[in-house]
XYZ file of C-alpha atoms in Angstrom:
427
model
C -10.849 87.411 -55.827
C -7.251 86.861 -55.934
C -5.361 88.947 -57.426
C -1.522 89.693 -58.376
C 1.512 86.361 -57.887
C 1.096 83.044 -55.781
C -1.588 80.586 -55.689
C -5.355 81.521 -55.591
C -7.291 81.152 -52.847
C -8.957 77.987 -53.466
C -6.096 75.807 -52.965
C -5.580 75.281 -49.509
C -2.294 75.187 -47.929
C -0.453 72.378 -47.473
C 2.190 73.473 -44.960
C -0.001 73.356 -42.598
C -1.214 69.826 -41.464
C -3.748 71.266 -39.813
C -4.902 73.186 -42.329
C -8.553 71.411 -41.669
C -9.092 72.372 -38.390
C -11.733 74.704 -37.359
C -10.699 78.568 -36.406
C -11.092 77.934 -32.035
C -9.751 80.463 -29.315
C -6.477 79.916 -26.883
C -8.690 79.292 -23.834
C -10.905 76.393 -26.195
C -10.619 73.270 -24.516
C -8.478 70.247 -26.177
C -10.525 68.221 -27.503
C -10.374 65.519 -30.356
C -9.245 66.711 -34.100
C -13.028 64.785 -35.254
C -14.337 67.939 -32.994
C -12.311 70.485 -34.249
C -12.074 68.917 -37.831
C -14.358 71.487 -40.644
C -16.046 68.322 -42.467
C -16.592 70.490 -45.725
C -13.072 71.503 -46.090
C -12.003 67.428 -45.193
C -14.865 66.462 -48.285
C -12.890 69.054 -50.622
C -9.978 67.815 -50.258
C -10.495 64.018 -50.311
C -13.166 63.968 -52.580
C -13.383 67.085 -55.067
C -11.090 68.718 -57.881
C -13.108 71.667 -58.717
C -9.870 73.467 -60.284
C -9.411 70.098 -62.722
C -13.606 70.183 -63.318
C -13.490 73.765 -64.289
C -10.842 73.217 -66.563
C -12.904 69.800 -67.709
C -15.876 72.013 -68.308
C -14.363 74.707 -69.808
C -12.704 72.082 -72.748
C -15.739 69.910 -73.132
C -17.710 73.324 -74.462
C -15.304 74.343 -76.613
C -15.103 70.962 -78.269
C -18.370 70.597 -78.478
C -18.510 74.226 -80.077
C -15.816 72.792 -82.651
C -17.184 69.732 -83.657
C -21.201 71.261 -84.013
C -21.761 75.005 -83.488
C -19.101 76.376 -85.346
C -19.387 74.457 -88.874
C -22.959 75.044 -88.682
C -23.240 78.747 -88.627
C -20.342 78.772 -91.081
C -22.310 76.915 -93.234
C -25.749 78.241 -92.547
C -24.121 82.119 -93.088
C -22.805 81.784 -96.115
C -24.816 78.830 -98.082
C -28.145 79.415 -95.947
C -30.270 78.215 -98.906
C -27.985 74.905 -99.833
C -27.648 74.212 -96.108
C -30.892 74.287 -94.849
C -32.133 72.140 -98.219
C -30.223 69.325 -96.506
C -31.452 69.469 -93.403
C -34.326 67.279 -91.669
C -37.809 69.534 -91.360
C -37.420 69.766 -87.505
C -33.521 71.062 -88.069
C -34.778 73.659 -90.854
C -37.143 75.037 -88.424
C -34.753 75.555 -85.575
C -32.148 76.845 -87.742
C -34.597 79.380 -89.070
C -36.212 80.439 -85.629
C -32.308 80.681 -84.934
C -31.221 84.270 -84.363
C -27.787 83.397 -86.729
C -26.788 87.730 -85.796
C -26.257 87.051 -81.610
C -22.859 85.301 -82.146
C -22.841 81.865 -79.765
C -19.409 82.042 -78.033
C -16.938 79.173 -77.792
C -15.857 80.275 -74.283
C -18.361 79.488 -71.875
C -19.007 82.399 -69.212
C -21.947 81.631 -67.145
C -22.081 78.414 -64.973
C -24.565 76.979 -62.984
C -23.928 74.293 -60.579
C -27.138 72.234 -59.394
C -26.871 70.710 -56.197
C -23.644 72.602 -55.829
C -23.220 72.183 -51.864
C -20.510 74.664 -50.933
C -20.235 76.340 -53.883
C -16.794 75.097 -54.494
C -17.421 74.733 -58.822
C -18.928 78.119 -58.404
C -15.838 79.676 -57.058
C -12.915 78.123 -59.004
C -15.253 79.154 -62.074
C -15.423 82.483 -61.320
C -11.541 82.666 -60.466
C -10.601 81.435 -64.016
C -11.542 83.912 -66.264
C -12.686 87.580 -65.183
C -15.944 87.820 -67.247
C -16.996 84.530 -65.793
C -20.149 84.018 -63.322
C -21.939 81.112 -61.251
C -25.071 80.313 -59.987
C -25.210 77.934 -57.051
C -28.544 75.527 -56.554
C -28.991 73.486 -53.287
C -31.762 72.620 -51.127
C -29.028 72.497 -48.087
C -29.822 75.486 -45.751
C -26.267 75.047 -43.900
C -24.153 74.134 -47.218
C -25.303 77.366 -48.831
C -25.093 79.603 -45.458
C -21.268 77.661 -45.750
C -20.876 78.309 -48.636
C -21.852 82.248 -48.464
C -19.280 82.669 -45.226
C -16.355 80.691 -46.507
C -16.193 79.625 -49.936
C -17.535 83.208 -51.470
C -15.975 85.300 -48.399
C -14.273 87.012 -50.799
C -16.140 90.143 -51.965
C -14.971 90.160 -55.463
C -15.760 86.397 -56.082
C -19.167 86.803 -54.351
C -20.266 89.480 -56.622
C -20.254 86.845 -59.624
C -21.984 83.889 -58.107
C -25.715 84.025 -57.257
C -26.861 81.157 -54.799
C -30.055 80.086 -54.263
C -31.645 77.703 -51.718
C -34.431 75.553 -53.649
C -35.268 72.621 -55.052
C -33.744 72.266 -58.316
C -36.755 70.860 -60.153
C -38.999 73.513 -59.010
C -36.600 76.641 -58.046
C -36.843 77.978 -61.744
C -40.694 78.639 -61.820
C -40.753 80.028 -58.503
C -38.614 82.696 -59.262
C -40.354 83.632 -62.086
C -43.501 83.903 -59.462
C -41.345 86.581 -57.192
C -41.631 89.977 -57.337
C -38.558 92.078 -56.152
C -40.682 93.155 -52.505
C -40.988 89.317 -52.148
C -37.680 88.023 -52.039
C -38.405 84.302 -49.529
C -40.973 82.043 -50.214
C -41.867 78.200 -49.270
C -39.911 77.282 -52.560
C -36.822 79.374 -52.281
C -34.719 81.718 -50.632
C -31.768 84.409 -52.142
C -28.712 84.239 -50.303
C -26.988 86.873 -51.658
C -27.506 90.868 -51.717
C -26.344 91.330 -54.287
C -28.560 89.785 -56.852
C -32.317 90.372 -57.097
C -35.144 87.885 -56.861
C -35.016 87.610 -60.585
C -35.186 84.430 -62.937
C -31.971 82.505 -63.448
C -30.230 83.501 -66.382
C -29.624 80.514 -69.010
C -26.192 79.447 -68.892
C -23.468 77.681 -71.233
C -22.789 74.999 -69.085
C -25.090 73.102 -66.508
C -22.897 71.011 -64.599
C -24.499 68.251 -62.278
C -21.632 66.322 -60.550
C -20.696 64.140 -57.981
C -23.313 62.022 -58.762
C -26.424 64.183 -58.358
C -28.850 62.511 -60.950
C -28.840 59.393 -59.008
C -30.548 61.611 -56.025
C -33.870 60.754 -58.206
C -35.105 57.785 -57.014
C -37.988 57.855 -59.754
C -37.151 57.917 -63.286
C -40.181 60.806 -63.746
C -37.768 62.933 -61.726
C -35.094 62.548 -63.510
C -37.037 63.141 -66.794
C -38.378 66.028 -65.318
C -34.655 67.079 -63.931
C -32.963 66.948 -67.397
C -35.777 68.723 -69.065
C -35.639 71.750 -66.535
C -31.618 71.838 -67.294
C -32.769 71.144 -71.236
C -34.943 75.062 -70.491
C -31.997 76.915 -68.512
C -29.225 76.371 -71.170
C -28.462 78.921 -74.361
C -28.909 78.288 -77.548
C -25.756 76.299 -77.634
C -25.159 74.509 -73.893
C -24.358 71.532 -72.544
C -25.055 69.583 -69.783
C -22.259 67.944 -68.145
C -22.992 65.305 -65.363
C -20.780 61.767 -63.826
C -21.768 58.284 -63.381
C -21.644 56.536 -60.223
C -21.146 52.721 -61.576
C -19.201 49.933 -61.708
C -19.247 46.214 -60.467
C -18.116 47.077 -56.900
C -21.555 48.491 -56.071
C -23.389 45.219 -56.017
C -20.452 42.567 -54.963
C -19.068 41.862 -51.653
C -21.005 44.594 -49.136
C -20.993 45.726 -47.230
C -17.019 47.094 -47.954
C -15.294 50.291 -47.348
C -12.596 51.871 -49.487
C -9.383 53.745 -47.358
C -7.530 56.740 -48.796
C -4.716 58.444 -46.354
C -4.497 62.121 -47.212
C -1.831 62.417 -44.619
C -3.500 64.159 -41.618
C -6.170 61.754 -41.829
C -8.065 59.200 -43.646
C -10.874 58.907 -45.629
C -13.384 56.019 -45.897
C -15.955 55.679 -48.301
C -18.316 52.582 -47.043
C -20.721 50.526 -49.182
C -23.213 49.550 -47.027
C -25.655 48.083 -49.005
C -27.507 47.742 -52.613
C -31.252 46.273 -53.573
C -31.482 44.499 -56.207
C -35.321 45.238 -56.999
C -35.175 49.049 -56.475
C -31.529 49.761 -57.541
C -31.647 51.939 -54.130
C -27.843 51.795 -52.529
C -26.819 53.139 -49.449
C -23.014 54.999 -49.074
C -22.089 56.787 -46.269
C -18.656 58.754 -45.661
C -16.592 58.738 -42.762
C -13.069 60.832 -41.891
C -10.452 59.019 -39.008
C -7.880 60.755 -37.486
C -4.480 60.078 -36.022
C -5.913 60.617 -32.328
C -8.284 57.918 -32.982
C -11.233 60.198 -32.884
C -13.782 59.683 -36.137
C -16.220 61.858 -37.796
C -18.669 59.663 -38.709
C -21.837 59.229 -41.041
C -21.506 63.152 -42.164
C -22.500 62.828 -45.423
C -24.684 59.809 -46.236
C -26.437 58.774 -49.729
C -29.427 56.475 -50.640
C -28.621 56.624 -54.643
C -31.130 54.982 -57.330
C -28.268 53.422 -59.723
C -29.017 54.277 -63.434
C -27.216 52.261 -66.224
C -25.382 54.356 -68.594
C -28.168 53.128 -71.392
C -30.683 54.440 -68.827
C -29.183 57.729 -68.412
C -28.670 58.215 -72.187
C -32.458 57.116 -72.753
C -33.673 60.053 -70.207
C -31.302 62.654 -71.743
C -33.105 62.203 -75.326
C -36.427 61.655 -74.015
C -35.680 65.578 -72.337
C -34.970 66.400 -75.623
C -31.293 66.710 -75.932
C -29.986 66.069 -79.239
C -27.027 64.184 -78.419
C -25.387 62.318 -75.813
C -21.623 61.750 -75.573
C -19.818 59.473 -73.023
C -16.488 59.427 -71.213
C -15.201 56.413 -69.589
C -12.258 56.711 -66.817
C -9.290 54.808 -66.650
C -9.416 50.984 -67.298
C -12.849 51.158 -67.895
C -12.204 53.028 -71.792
C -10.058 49.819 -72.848
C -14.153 48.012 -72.466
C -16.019 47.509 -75.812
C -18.589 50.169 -76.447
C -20.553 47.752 -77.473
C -20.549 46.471 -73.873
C -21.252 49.978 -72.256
C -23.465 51.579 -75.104
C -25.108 49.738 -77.746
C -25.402 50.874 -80.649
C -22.758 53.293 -80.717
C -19.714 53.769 -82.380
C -16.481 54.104 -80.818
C -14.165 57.104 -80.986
C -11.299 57.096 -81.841
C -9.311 58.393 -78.881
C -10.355 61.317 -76.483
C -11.053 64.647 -78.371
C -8.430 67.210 -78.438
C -9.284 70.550 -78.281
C -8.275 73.155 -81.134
C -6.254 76.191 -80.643
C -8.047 79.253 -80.247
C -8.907 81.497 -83.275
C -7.029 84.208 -84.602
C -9.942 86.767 -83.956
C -10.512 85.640 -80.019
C -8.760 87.027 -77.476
C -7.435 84.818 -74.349
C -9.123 87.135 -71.216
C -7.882 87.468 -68.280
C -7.772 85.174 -65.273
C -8.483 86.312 -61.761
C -5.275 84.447 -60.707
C -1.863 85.009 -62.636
C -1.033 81.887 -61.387
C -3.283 79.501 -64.105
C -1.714 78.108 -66.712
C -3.553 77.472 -70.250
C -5.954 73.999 -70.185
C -3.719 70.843 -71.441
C -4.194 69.964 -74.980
C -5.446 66.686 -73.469
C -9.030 67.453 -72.607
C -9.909 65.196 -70.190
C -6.685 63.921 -68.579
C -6.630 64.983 -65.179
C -3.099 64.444 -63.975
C -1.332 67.389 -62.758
C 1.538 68.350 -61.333
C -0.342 71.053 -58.996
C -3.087 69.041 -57.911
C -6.343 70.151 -55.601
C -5.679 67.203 -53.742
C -2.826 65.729 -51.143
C -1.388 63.278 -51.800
C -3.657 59.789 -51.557
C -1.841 56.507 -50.920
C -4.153 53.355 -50.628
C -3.825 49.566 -50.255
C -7.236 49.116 -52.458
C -6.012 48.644 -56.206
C -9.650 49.358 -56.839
C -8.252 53.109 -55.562
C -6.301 53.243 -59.438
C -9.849 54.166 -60.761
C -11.664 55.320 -57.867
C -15.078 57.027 -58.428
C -12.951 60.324 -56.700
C -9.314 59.828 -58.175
C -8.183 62.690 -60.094
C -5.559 61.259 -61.478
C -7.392 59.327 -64.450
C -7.846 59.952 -68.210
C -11.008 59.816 -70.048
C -12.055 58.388 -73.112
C -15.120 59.214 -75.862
C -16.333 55.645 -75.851
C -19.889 56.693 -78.101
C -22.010 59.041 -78.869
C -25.449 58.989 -79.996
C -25.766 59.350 -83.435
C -27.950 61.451 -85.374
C -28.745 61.892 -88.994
C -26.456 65.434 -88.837
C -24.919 67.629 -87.037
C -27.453 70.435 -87.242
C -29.189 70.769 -83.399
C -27.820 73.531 -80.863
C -28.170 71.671 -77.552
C -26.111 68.840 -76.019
C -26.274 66.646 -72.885
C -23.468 64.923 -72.075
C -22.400 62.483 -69.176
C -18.803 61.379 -67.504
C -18.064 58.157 -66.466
């Protein structure tokens, strides 16, 4: 946990070119910077923002909490009888099974981070806010043994993220099977000490990202998936998850996209797309100024889901509603075109100032500054990532750019606002 001036730990250095470079001896041999290169910390850097996602994350909730949960238990405490005549039968119900005395927050505390590789959204989330903890799901043996010796070194951060090794569809149930003498099973394992063999707690925010629903090839699955994150949120939660789209995915393969970060570059390659499965391939590679390559290190067969598709699943899991964010150029396209049905928004939501009663806690790094009013612009003038210069203008709204705005281009209506959970999905 970082405490006191300067920046937190999670932002790597930038002095340092090498600052990618695995720790080696004096008497190591020389050999390429693709051998001595850490992959993981070459993937953060080129590809993730989990400072900007936390901050994403934090604002989505709290709008969400704005626009539904608040007015509702306004409403429902002090006109319970006139509210709930107006409601549909299935909204009475929940509203009465709802316990209206355990006050739903509007700062979201507890994260969990499905297929969360190194942890790296588990860590910046516990370093933003001192009452704030993570649990980390991925079926990875290495990424999580990674991610317990580097990204949660740090005692203090460690103690407030739990990971787990298991399959996320199944991980939830098996817990529930162990007993505290029975700690490793065929299903999965506890990778931390510090944190018994216990169910997962429900969280406020579920957040499945860099593209992790299209890892279910079978729609089934991905029913199944959303309904398991449907069960681990609170009362009020949402599910936040991005969309891996666009017309580049089918035209012109295979291609690969460039981006120098400086030391080195990065290539993301589109190898190859089938029509009748919507199965595409992806691989990324990382070149270096020696000439020497790490190649194929992460690879991806992704079933591509259309954002109708994706809404579709979310209310057949039973999610109430379904809002969408378009990046970039992409916002300016009719909603019409991306959602039918909808209705457009007009402009991003903005979130509100905080209430007189709540208190602003305390971050773990004096460093943070409060979230921009914007909520989902990204642009920064610290930013998680080096500097990216690219000859691709597709690179202006690249599936990784963090330097893009989004915009609320629908959201699925519903006869009111009276339901508790959301699922929601970026663009």
């Amino acid at each position: 946990m970082t405490k006191g001036k300067g920046k937190p730990k999670s932002q790597l250095p930038r002095a340092d070119p090498g600052f990618w470079l695995k720790a080696t001896t004096p008497s190591a041999p020389r050999t390429t910077l693709a051998d001595q290169a850490d992959a993981y910390v070459l993937y953060r850097e080129s590809v993730q923002a989990p400072r900007k996602e936390v901050r994403t994350l934090a604002n989505i909730y709290r709008d969400m909490y704005d626009r539904y949960e608040g007015p509702i238990l306004k409403a429902a405490q002090t006109k319970p009888n006139e509210y709930a005549s107006r409601l549909q039968p299935d909204a009475a119900d929940e509203l009465a099974a709802l316990d209206l005395s355990e006050r739903v927050p509007r700062r979201a505390s507890t994260l969990r981070e499905d297929f969360c590789g190194t942890a790296a959204l588990c860590q910046e989330w516990v370093q933003a806010h001192v009452n704030n903890t993570a649990i980390g799901v991925d079926i990875d043996p290495q990424v999580i043994q990674y991610a317990q010796t580097h990204t949660l070194a740090d005692a203090g951060i460690a103690a407030q993220v739990r990971l787990v090794l298991g399959n996320v569809l199944t991980i939830d149930a098996a817990l529930s099977r162990l007993s505290a003498q029975d700690a490793t099973t065929q299903d999965c394992t506890i990778h931390s000490g510090q944190h018994q063999p216990s169910p997962l707690p429900k969280a406020h925010v579920i957040a499945s990202l860099n593209y992790a629903l299209f890892y279910f090839h079978e729609r089934q699955k991905l029913v199944q998936y959303l309904r398991v994150s449907y069960a681990n949120l609170n009362s009020f939660g949402i599910l936040v998850a991005d969309a891996f789209g666009g017309t580049r995915l089918f035209n012109d393969l295979p291609r690969t996209k460039t981006r120098s970060m400086g030391t080195y570059t990065y290539h993301f390659e589109y190898r190859s797309f089938d029509a009748l499965t919507n199965l595409g391939r992806y691989a990324i590679h990382f070149e270096f100024c020696d000439g020497s390559w790490i190649r194929n290190h992460f690879t991806y067969t992704f079933r591509i889901y259309s954002l109708a598709e994706l809404r579709e699943a979310m209310l057949e899991a039973g999610f109430y509603r379904v809002h969408i964010w378009v990046a970039g150029a992409q916002a300016s396209t009719s909603p019409q075109d991306a959602h039918p049905g909808t209705q457009r928004h007009q402009g991003p939501p903005r979130t509100r100032k905080h209430s007189g009663h709540e208190k602003q806690g305390p971050t773990n790094s004096s460093s943070r500054r409060r979230p921009p009013s914007h909520l989902y612009q990204a642009n920064d003038t610290e930013s998680d990532q080096s500097r990216v210069t690219s000859s691709d203008p597709d690179d202006l709204a690249s599936d990784d750019d963090d330097t893009r705005e989004y915009e609320e281009v629908g959201c699925q209506p519903l006869p009111a606002a009276e339901h508790f959970n959301g699922g929601y999905y970026q663009g």
